[in-house]
Structures are given as structure tokens and as C-alpha cells.
Tab-separated table of C-alpha atoms in Angstrom:
chain	number	residue	atom	x	y	z
A	362	MET	CA	51.245	-181.400	-99.970
A	363	SER	CA	51.014	-181.956	-96.226
A	364	GLU	CA	49.001	-179.745	-94.188
A	365	GLY	CA	51.870	-179.127	-92.493
A	366	GLY	CA	53.965	-177.425	-95.215
A	367	GLY	CA	53.847	-173.342	-96.339
A	368	PRO	CA	51.346	-171.945	-98.379
A	369	PRO	CA	51.793	-171.288	-102.019
A	370	PRO	CA	55.000	-169.232	-103.206
A	371	ALA	CA	52.067	-167.160	-104.888
A	372	VAL	CA	50.164	-166.688	-102.035
A	373	ARG	CA	53.187	-165.347	-100.054
A	374	HIS	CA	53.759	-162.937	-102.377
A	375	ARG	CA	50.306	-161.749	-102.844
A	376	LYS	CA	50.871	-161.182	-98.777
A	377	LYS	CA	53.986	-159.721	-98.489
A	378	SER	CA	52.846	-157.352	-101.809
A	379	ALA	CA	49.761	-156.870	-99.246
A	380	GLY	CA	51.707	-155.539	-96.662
A	381	ASP	CA	53.684	-152.891	-99.331
A	382	GLY	CA	50.860	-151.978	-100.745
A	383	GLY	CA	47.923	-149.595	-100.452
A	384	PRO	CA	44.497	-151.413	-99.978
A	385	ARG	CA	45.443	-151.957	-96.335
A	386	GLN	CA	47.412	-148.328	-95.258
A	387	ASN	CA	44.136	-147.024	-97.110
A	388	ARG	CA	41.897	-148.791	-94.544
A	389	LYS	CA	44.702	-147.931	-91.406
A	390	SER	CA	43.775	-144.522	-92.392
A	391	LYS	CA	40.048	-144.792	-92.122
A	392	PHE	CA	40.699	-146.155	-88.934
A	393	SER	CA	43.022	-143.723	-87.568
A	394	SER	CA	40.084	-140.817	-89.359
A	395	GLY	CA	37.497	-142.822	-87.545
A	396	ALA	CA	40.319	-142.301	-83.982
A	397	GLY	CA	40.632	-138.655	-85.087
A	398	THR	CA	36.875	-138.466	-84.615
A	399	GLY	CA	36.178	-140.105	-81.504
A	400	GLY	CA	38.304	-137.282	-79.499
A	401	SER	CA	37.624	-134.860	-80.860
A	402	SER	CA	35.623	-131.907	-79.238
A	403	PRO	CA	32.884	-132.089	-76.682
A	404	SER	CA	29.686	-131.011	-79.188
A	405	VAL	CA	27.662	-127.865	-78.012
A	406	ALA	CA	25.559	-130.274	-76.181
A	407	GLN	CA	27.964	-131.831	-73.837
A	408	GLN	CA	30.010	-129.057	-73.515
A	409	HIS	CA	26.159	-127.387	-71.823
A	410	GLN	CA	25.706	-130.349	-70.130
A	411	MET	CA	29.144	-130.543	-68.484
A	412	TRP	CA	29.209	-126.816	-66.944
A	413	ALA	CA	24.988	-127.744	-65.830
A	414	ARG	CA	26.359	-130.197	-63.889
A	415	VAL	CA	28.775	-128.184	-62.562
A	416	VAL	CA	26.585	-124.993	-61.584
A	417	LEU	CA	24.931	-128.274	-59.551
A	418	MET	CA	27.770	-129.412	-57.506
A	419	VAL	CA	27.822	-125.223	-56.512
A	420	ALA	CA	25.324	-124.329	-56.205
A	421	ILE	CA	25.117	-128.320	-53.625
A	422	ALA	CA	28.400	-126.983	-51.996
A	423	ALA	CA	27.048	-123.594	-51.095
A	424	ILE	CA	23.710	-124.421	-49.772
A	425	VAL	CA	25.672	-126.709	-46.870
A	426	TYR	CA	27.866	-124.426	-46.309
A	427	PHE	CA	25.240	-121.735	-45.321
A	428	THR	CA	23.149	-124.496	-43.475
A	429	THR	CA	25.784	-125.985	-41.837
A	430	PHE	CA	28.111	-122.602	-41.484
A	431	ARG	CA	25.867	-119.602	-40.547
A	432	THR	CA	25.328	-116.801	-38.047
A	433	ARG	CA	22.853	-115.221	-37.884
A	434	GLU	CA	21.810	-111.827	-36.177
A	435	LYS	CA	18.470	-110.963	-33.613
A	436	LYS	CA	18.079	-107.533	-31.965
A	437	PHE	CA	16.787	-108.158	-27.832
A	438	ALA	CA	16.474	-104.469	-27.427
A	439	THR	CA	16.964	-101.558	-29.857
A	440	GLN	CA	17.637	-97.817	-27.810
A	441	ARG	CA	14.477	-96.894	-29.517
A	442	GLU	CA	12.455	-98.811	-27.680
A	443	VAL	CA	10.738	-98.654	-23.790
A	444	LEU	CA	10.458	-101.667	-22.321
A	445	GLU	CA	8.442	-102.644	-19.743
A	446	LEU	CA	9.858	-106.131	-19.899
A	447	ARG	CA	12.154	-108.410	-22.387
A	448	SER	CA	12.925	-111.865	-21.637
A	449	GLN	CA	14.320	-114.567	-22.992
A	450	PRO	CA	13.903	-118.472	-21.268
A	451	LEU	CA	17.020	-120.705	-21.918
A	452	ASP	CA	17.988	-124.189	-20.530
A	453	CYS	CA	20.758	-123.564	-17.949
A	454	SER	CA	23.842	-125.059	-18.482
A	455	ARG	CA	24.788	-128.114	-16.051
A	456	ALA	CA	27.954	-126.833	-15.194
A	457	TYR	CA	25.985	-124.113	-13.593
A	458	LEU	CA	22.992	-126.260	-12.645
A	459	GLU	CA	25.035	-128.546	-10.241
A	460	GLU	CA	26.782	-125.507	-8.995
A	461	ILE	CA	23.971	-123.492	-7.633
A	462	SER	CA	21.531	-126.293	-6.511
A	463	LYS	CA	23.963	-126.012	-2.946
A	464	PHE	CA	21.704	-122.525	-2.443
A	465	ALA	CA	18.398	-123.349	-1.085
A	466	GLY	CA	16.074	-120.181	-2.466
A	467	CYS	CA	18.811	-119.150	-4.571
A	468	ILE	CA	17.807	-121.287	-7.662
A	469	PRO	CA	16.218	-119.821	-10.534
A	470	ALA	CA	12.903	-120.803	-11.736
A	471	GLN	CA	14.395	-121.075	-15.623
A	472	CYS	CA	17.830	-120.067	-16.135
A	473	GLY	CA	18.022	-116.881	-19.133
A	474	ARG	CA	18.039	-113.089	-19.622
A	475	PHE	CA	16.232	-110.042	-19.509
A	476	VAL	CA	15.775	-106.537	-20.225
A	477	SER	CA	13.909	-103.432	-18.589
A	478	ASP	CA	13.345	-99.525	-18.786
A	479	LYS	CA	11.406	-98.985	-15.704
A	480	ILE	CA	13.791	-100.730	-13.004
A	481	VAL	CA	16.138	-97.453	-12.733
A	482	SER	CA	14.661	-93.912	-13.525
A	483	THR	CA	16.751	-92.022	-16.006
A	484	ALA	CA	17.615	-89.309	-13.448
A	485	GLU	CA	19.169	-92.107	-10.941
A	486	ALA	CA	20.795	-93.361	-13.866
A	487	GLY	CA	22.674	-90.361	-14.583
A	488	ILE	CA	23.537	-89.298	-10.932
A	489	LEU	CA	25.389	-92.489	-11.150
A	490	LEU	CA	26.385	-91.158	-14.226
A	491	ASP	CA	27.968	-87.734	-12.558
A	492	LEU	CA	28.943	-89.940	-10.272
A	493	ALA	CA	31.789	-92.169	-12.456
A	494	ARG	CA	33.140	-88.604	-14.794
A	495	ALA	CA	33.973	-86.996	-11.069
A	496	GLY	CA	35.476	-90.871	-10.769
A	497	PHE	CA	37.605	-91.167	-14.192
A	498	GLU	CA	39.079	-87.470	-13.918
A	499	HIS	CA	41.563	-89.062	-11.294
A	500	GLY	CA	42.117	-92.128	-13.386
A	501	GLN	CA	42.022	-93.746	-17.088
A	502	SER	CA	43.361	-96.512	-18.798
A	503	SER	CA	45.902	-95.550	-21.687
A	504	GLY	CA	44.026	-98.352	-23.788
A	505	GLY	CA	39.810	-98.119	-24.320
A	506	ALA	CA	39.290	-99.914	-20.559
A	507	SER	CA	38.335	-98.416	-17.728
A	508	ILE	CA	37.700	-99.591	-14.092
A	509	LEU	CA	35.499	-98.227	-11.079
A	510	ASP	CA	35.297	-99.766	-8.298
A	511	LEU	CA	33.620	-98.460	-5.730
A	512	HIS	CA	34.250	-100.831	-3.561
A	513	SER	CA	37.691	-101.896	-2.977
A	514	GLY	CA	38.785	-98.425	-5.075
A	515	ALA	CA	40.580	-100.184	-7.843
A	516	LEU	CA	40.833	-96.859	-10.760
A	517	SER	CA	42.156	-97.833	-14.397
A	518	GLN	CA	45.611	-95.591	-14.639
A	519	GLY	CA	47.686	-96.158	-17.547
A	520	THR	CA	48.078	-100.020	-18.317
A	521	GLN	CA	47.645	-100.567	-14.066
A	522	PHE	CA	45.051	-100.180	-10.730
A	523	VAL	CA	45.942	-97.477	-8.076
A	524	ASN	CA	42.621	-96.989	-5.009
A	525	ILE	CA	40.878	-93.561	-5.159
A	526	TYR	CA	40.437	-93.790	-1.586
A	527	ARG	CA	44.567	-93.679	-1.445
A	528	LEU	CA	44.429	-89.658	-3.376
A	529	PRO	CA	44.129	-87.173	-1.183
A	530	GLU	CA	41.311	-85.710	-3.367
A	531	ALA	CA	38.838	-88.291	-2.342
A	532	ARG	CA	37.125	-86.927	-0.173
A	533	ARG	CA	35.998	-84.189	-2.519
A	534	VAL	CA	35.181	-86.533	-5.647
A	535	PHE	CA	32.127	-88.480	-4.347
A	536	THR	CA	29.026	-86.490	-2.662
A	537	THR	CA	26.379	-88.135	-0.635
A	538	GLN	CA	23.312	-87.928	-2.866
A	539	HIS	CA	26.323	-90.048	-5.558
A	540	ILE	CA	26.292	-92.703	-2.585
A	541	ASN	CA	23.245	-92.961	-1.474
A	542	VAL	CA	21.901	-92.815	-5.084
A	543	TYR	CA	24.266	-96.428	-5.660
A	544	ARG	CA	23.133	-98.187	-3.003
A	545	HIS	CA	19.152	-97.795	-4.139
A	546	VAL	CA	20.110	-98.692	-7.518
A	547	LYS	CA	21.389	-101.806	-6.176
A	548	GLU	CA	18.436	-102.413	-3.880
A	549	LYS	CA	16.426	-102.102	-6.799
A	550	VAL	CA	17.814	-103.917	-9.352
A	551	ARG	CA	18.572	-107.135	-6.865
A	552	GLN	CA	15.332	-107.116	-5.922
A	553	ALA	CA	14.156	-107.312	-10.142
A	554	VAL	CA	17.302	-110.053	-10.078
A	555	ALA	CA	14.908	-111.529	-7.539
A	556	ASP	CA	11.862	-111.312	-8.850
A	557	HIS	CA	12.009	-112.247	-12.610
A	558	PHE	CA	13.961	-115.730	-11.477
A	559	ARG	CA	11.860	-116.282	-8.583
A	560	LEU	CA	14.662	-115.758	-5.757
A	561	SER	CA	14.668	-115.453	-2.131
A	562	VAL	CA	15.922	-112.070	-1.974
A	563	ASP	CA	17.400	-112.425	0.665
A	564	GLY	CA	19.738	-115.496	0.046
A	565	LEU	CA	20.690	-113.394	-3.462
A	566	HIS	CA	23.853	-111.064	-2.320
A	567	LEU	CA	26.073	-108.161	-3.828
A	568	THR	CA	29.380	-109.285	-4.622
A	569	HIS	CA	33.264	-108.608	-6.359
A	570	PRO	CA	33.719	-107.130	-8.769
A	571	THR	CA	31.394	-104.320	-8.731
A	572	PHE	CA	32.066	-101.402	-11.056
A	573	PHE	CA	32.330	-99.603	-12.945
A	574	SER	CA	33.498	-99.226	-17.107
A	575	ARG	CA	34.492	-96.416	-19.607
A	576	LEU	CA	34.738	-97.891	-22.921
A	577	THR	CA	36.503	-95.251	-25.887
A	578	ASN	CA	37.559	-96.358	-28.950
A	579	GLY	CA	41.505	-96.140	-27.709
A	580	THR	CA	44.359	-98.869	-29.162
A	581	ALA	CA	44.361	-101.813	-25.888
A	582	LYS	CA	47.624	-101.656	-23.777
A	583	THR	CA	47.342	-104.587	-21.843
A	584	ILE	CA	45.135	-108.088	-22.242
A	585	HIS	CA	42.506	-106.204	-19.893
A	586	ASP	CA	41.439	-103.188	-22.781
A	587	GLU	CA	40.215	-106.113	-24.814
A	588	TYR	CA	37.077	-106.448	-23.756
A	589	TRP	CA	35.220	-107.998	-26.832
A	590	HIS	CA	36.565	-111.557	-26.353
A	591	PRO	CA	33.349	-113.737	-25.875
A	592	HIS	CA	33.814	-114.818	-22.715
A	593	VAL	CA	31.422	-117.234	-19.535
A	594	ASP	CA	30.494	-115.090	-16.085
A	595	LYS	CA	31.104	-117.545	-14.274
A	596	GLU	CA	34.321	-119.032	-15.818
A	597	THR	CA	35.627	-115.519	-15.843
A	598	TYR	CA	34.362	-114.625	-12.011
A	599	SER	CA	33.738	-117.630	-10.101
A	600	SER	CA	31.279	-115.465	-7.020
A	601	PHE	CA	28.416	-114.561	-9.776
A	602	HIS	CA	25.608	-116.397	-9.785
A	603	TYR	CA	23.451	-113.772	-11.843
A	604	THR	CA	24.623	-110.515	-14.060
A	605	THR	CA	23.243	-107.471	-14.183
A	606	LEU	CA	24.414	-104.114	-16.305
A	607	LEU	CA	22.810	-100.610	-15.973
A	608	TYR	CA	23.058	-98.356	-19.285
A	609	LEU	CA	24.376	-95.119	-18.752
A	610	THR	CA	24.467	-94.123	-22.244
A	611	ASP	CA	23.061	-94.065	-25.387
A	612	TYR	CA	24.026	-96.285	-28.050
A	613	GLY	CA	23.687	-94.714	-31.375
A	614	LYS	CA	24.380	-90.951	-29.379
A	615	ASP	CA	26.692	-90.575	-27.209
A	616	PHE	CA	29.102	-93.537	-28.747
A	617	THR	CA	28.659	-96.145	-31.952
A	618	GLY	CA	29.451	-99.792	-31.464
A	619	GLY	CA	29.566	-101.013	-27.829
A	620	ARG	CA	26.885	-103.507	-28.489
A	621	PHE	CA	26.594	-106.023	-25.937
A	622	VAL	CA	26.114	-109.770	-27.822
A	623	PHE	CA	24.585	-112.586	-26.506
A	624	ILE	CA	26.446	-115.940	-28.194
A	625	ASP	CA	24.078	-119.066	-28.536
A	626	SER	CA	25.458	-121.950	-30.110
A	627	GLU	CA	23.055	-124.056	-31.946
A	628	GLY	CA	25.103	-127.411	-32.771
A	629	LYS	CA	28.673	-126.761	-33.724
A	630	HIS	CA	28.612	-124.664	-36.575
A	631	ASN	CA	25.292	-122.672	-36.034
A	632	ARG	CA	25.401	-119.117	-34.509
A	633	THR	CA	23.029	-116.970	-33.853
A	634	ASN	CA	23.934	-113.246	-32.485
A	635	VAL	CA	21.201	-111.565	-29.901
A	636	TYR	CA	22.525	-107.351	-29.648
A	637	ILE	CA	20.978	-105.428	-26.926
A	638	GLU	CA	22.058	-101.800	-27.339
A	639	PRO	CA	22.095	-99.537	-24.507
A	640	ARG	CA	19.806	-96.796	-23.757
A	641	ARG	CA	19.937	-94.667	-20.523
A	642	ALA	CA	18.813	-96.421	-17.513
A	643	ARG	CA	18.117	-99.923	-19.265
A	644	VAL	CA	19.191	-102.164	-17.313
A	645	SER	CA	19.780	-106.291	-18.807
A	646	GLY	CA	20.268	-109.322	-16.061
A	647	PHE	CA	21.162	-112.558	-17.155
A	648	THR	CA	21.999	-116.219	-15.458
A	649	SER	CA	25.471	-116.091	-15.451
A	650	GLY	CA	26.413	-119.686	-16.609
A	651	ALA	CA	27.912	-121.148	-20.257
A	652	GLU	CA	24.050	-120.445	-21.446
A	653	ASN	CA	24.622	-116.742	-21.885
A	654	MET	CA	28.492	-116.341	-23.756
A	655	HIS	CA	28.794	-113.127	-24.465
A	656	HIS	CA	31.221	-110.195	-25.675
A	657	VAL	CA	30.667	-106.628	-25.946
A	658	GLU	CA	31.927	-105.267	-29.478
A	659	GLN	CA	34.227	-102.156	-29.885
A	660	VAL	CA	33.225	-99.840	-29.259
A	661	THR	CA	34.363	-97.735	-32.691
A	662	GLY	CA	33.384	-93.560	-31.174
A	663	GLY	CA	32.479	-91.667	-28.402
A	664	ILE	CA	32.867	-93.175	-24.680
A	665	ARG	CA	30.243	-95.765	-23.303
A	666	PHE	CA	29.198	-95.985	-19.239
A	667	ALA	CA	27.688	-98.588	-16.802
A	668	ILE	CA	27.889	-100.056	-13.577
A	669	THR	CA	28.097	-104.030	-13.598
A	670	ILE	CA	26.100	-104.713	-10.737
A	671	SER	CA	26.456	-109.044	-10.197
A	672	PHE	CA	24.825	-111.196	-7.323
A	673	THR	CA	26.172	-115.007	-5.330
A	674	CYS	CA	24.691	-116.963	-3.500
A	675	ASP	CA	26.742	-117.621	-1.860
A	676	PRO	CA	27.394	-115.436	1.279
A	677	GLU	CA	30.740	-116.167	1.335
A	678	HIS	CA	31.044	-113.838	-1.359
A	679	ALA	CA	29.204	-111.556	-0.316
A	680	MET	CA	30.526	-108.087	0.013
A	681	GLY	CA	28.875	-104.849	1.639
A	682	ASP	CA	27.756	-101.418	0.389
A	683	PRO	CA	31.505	-99.558	-0.491
A	684	LYS	CA	32.746	-97.309	2.519
A	685	MET	CA	34.458	-94.622	0.549
A	686	THR	CA	37.235	-94.590	3.582
A	687	LEU	CA	40.928	-95.984	3.737
A	688	GLU	CA	39.245	-98.402	6.125
A	689	GLN	CA	38.816	-100.840	4.130
A	690	ASP	CA	41.860	-100.507	2.704
A	691	ASP	CA	44.718	-103.068	3.828
A	692	GLY	CA	44.443	-105.650	1.759
A	693	GLU	CA	47.867	-106.649	-0.595
A	694	ASN	CA	47.656	-104.368	-4.772
A	695	GLY	CA	47.002	-101.207	-2.724
A	696	GLY	CA	43.571	-102.626	-1.554
A	697	VAL	CA	42.205	-103.252	-4.948
A	698	PRO	CA	41.993	-107.143	-5.594
A	699	ASP	CA	43.017	-109.318	-8.366
A	700	ASP	CA	40.343	-110.668	-9.763
A	701	ILE	CA	39.178	-106.837	-10.948
A	702	ASN	CA	41.600	-107.155	-13.856
A	703	GLN	CA	40.178	-109.139	-16.010
A	704	THR	CA	37.534	-109.031	-18.385
A	705	VAL	CA	34.824	-106.585	-18.660
A	706	PRO	CA	31.502	-108.082	-18.896
């Protein structure tokens, strides 16, 4: 038979029978059984290995998160401490340095911040606290933040501002002692800023706004009551070059919350919150550029009194001592400057 012919009938029959018989089916069954064994659940060892990998991945993700996105806290000055001087040098922000370089004798040796409990006496702070309370008896914000500016006369009242010097009882509000101590303390603080940053005191001028603040836990009624937002003083008040605060009440005694917080950024996602706990007669001072972004914590109880005393290097933005009369009350808004309607430092 030629090679091209088909298989003999008997062979053909046997192959057909093999297709119908058990042996081939058995081989298929054995193959199926083997496939089933290969597709069964992982062994205990494999499960342990799998969970170990999951735990490792979670741990790595946590490490990456907490090293990339983190906020640290640091106490710069606590209420219990009595500090001769504590300071922290900082690199000046570029915009701040470019602007202040125009004013010879007013350029800081280095930007930064400081705190001292030895500049103003507790007796002087007590007299200024009495002054503040006397003023705020005649007007307060309906929200949690009230201000009193002795220079312009601006006083919070409800959701607006009034000029305290227009009030009939204004002449009886402030005593000669109040005003003399206010002027004396302002000069002591100005000298302290000049000494710390190595400036010519004659080139450092009081500027606006300089004001008393009264903060409570009252619900904010206007944007001006929301004092807790982070900000840069130079961006909020263009006249500022150096900012100081004099605290008139004690954190943890007269009020809770209300700490002053510097926000130091370290890269895009890391930052350190640097806290100052107010203490009566404590003075804090700092350069007003972006190197000292800050905010005030919301007051949670009691009343927090402080004075913001601001200084400029630009003579065009200088202002004199308060006159406590209506002589200066000739401007728009009842003698209240527009920039008083902004964030409390």
C-alpha cells in the first residue's frame, strides 16, 4: 500500500475505540486533577509571606508620609518662664530685604525674632491694661476680636468701627497717667528693637496701625474677627518693617488658647509651629517679612489683651504720639483709617 493510503481498518477501529474508552478519559481526569491541585489555595507559608509583604508596604508608606508631610511643635517662650532675652535668627525673605535695603540705618544685621520679659515692667503693663479696659467699656466687636487705636481713635463697635474721640465721655476715659505710660513704653520697645536688630533708633518710626486688641472666644461675625488665619505682616500692612507685641494678660490664667504661633516652613510639606505663650509685660518682636509668617490661636476662654506696636523705616509712614483730641479727626471713615479693618497680628 502506498504511503499516501489511510491506516488499516483494524487500526482505525482501535483508535476509534480508544476515543470512546476509559484510558483516555482517565488521562484527562488525571490532568484535571493535577490542574485542580495547582489552583488550590496558597499554603500557610505562602499566606504568611503575602501578609509580610503587605505589612512591609504599609510601613514604608507610613514612613514616607510622616517624613514628607509633618508638622512639628516647638515652644519658644512659655508663660512660666521669665526671660531676659531669647532670640532666633532667620534668613530675611527676598522681598523684605530688597525693600528695606533702601533705608540706611534701618537694615537688620539679621532677620529674626526675640522675646523678653525685662523691657516693660509689670506695673507699666498693669496701667496699660487699665487703659485698655477703660476704652473697651465704650465699644466692643460683636465677634471675638475688638481693637482700640489711640492714634486714630478707632474702636470696635458691633460689626463696625467708631471714633472713640467723638464719644461725649471720651475726655473722661483716659488719664494723664495712661497716656504718659503709653508713650514711655512705646519708646522703650522702640529702643529694644533698635538694639536687637542693630538699627539706628532715629531711623525707626512708629507707624500705623498700632493698637490694643481684646480677644475672646466669641463667634466671628465678620472677616475682621477671624484673627487666627496665617499671614505675613508686611503683606497685610505695607508700612510695617518691624512688629512688636506687648502682652497685658497671662496665658493659662486670664485666658486659654490664644498662643502666638510662628509658622516655619521647611520645604513644601514640612513645617514647625513655634509657640509664644503670652505673659503680662512680655514683649515679642520680629522682622515683618515672610520669614515670620504667623497667626494667633483661637481663644477658648477668658479675655486676652495685648498691644501691637509697629515700626517702619519709611519716614513717609511715620506717625506721632496720640493727641487724645478731635484735632486729628478730619479724615474719612470718622477718623478711622482703612487699614485698621484688617487682621490682628
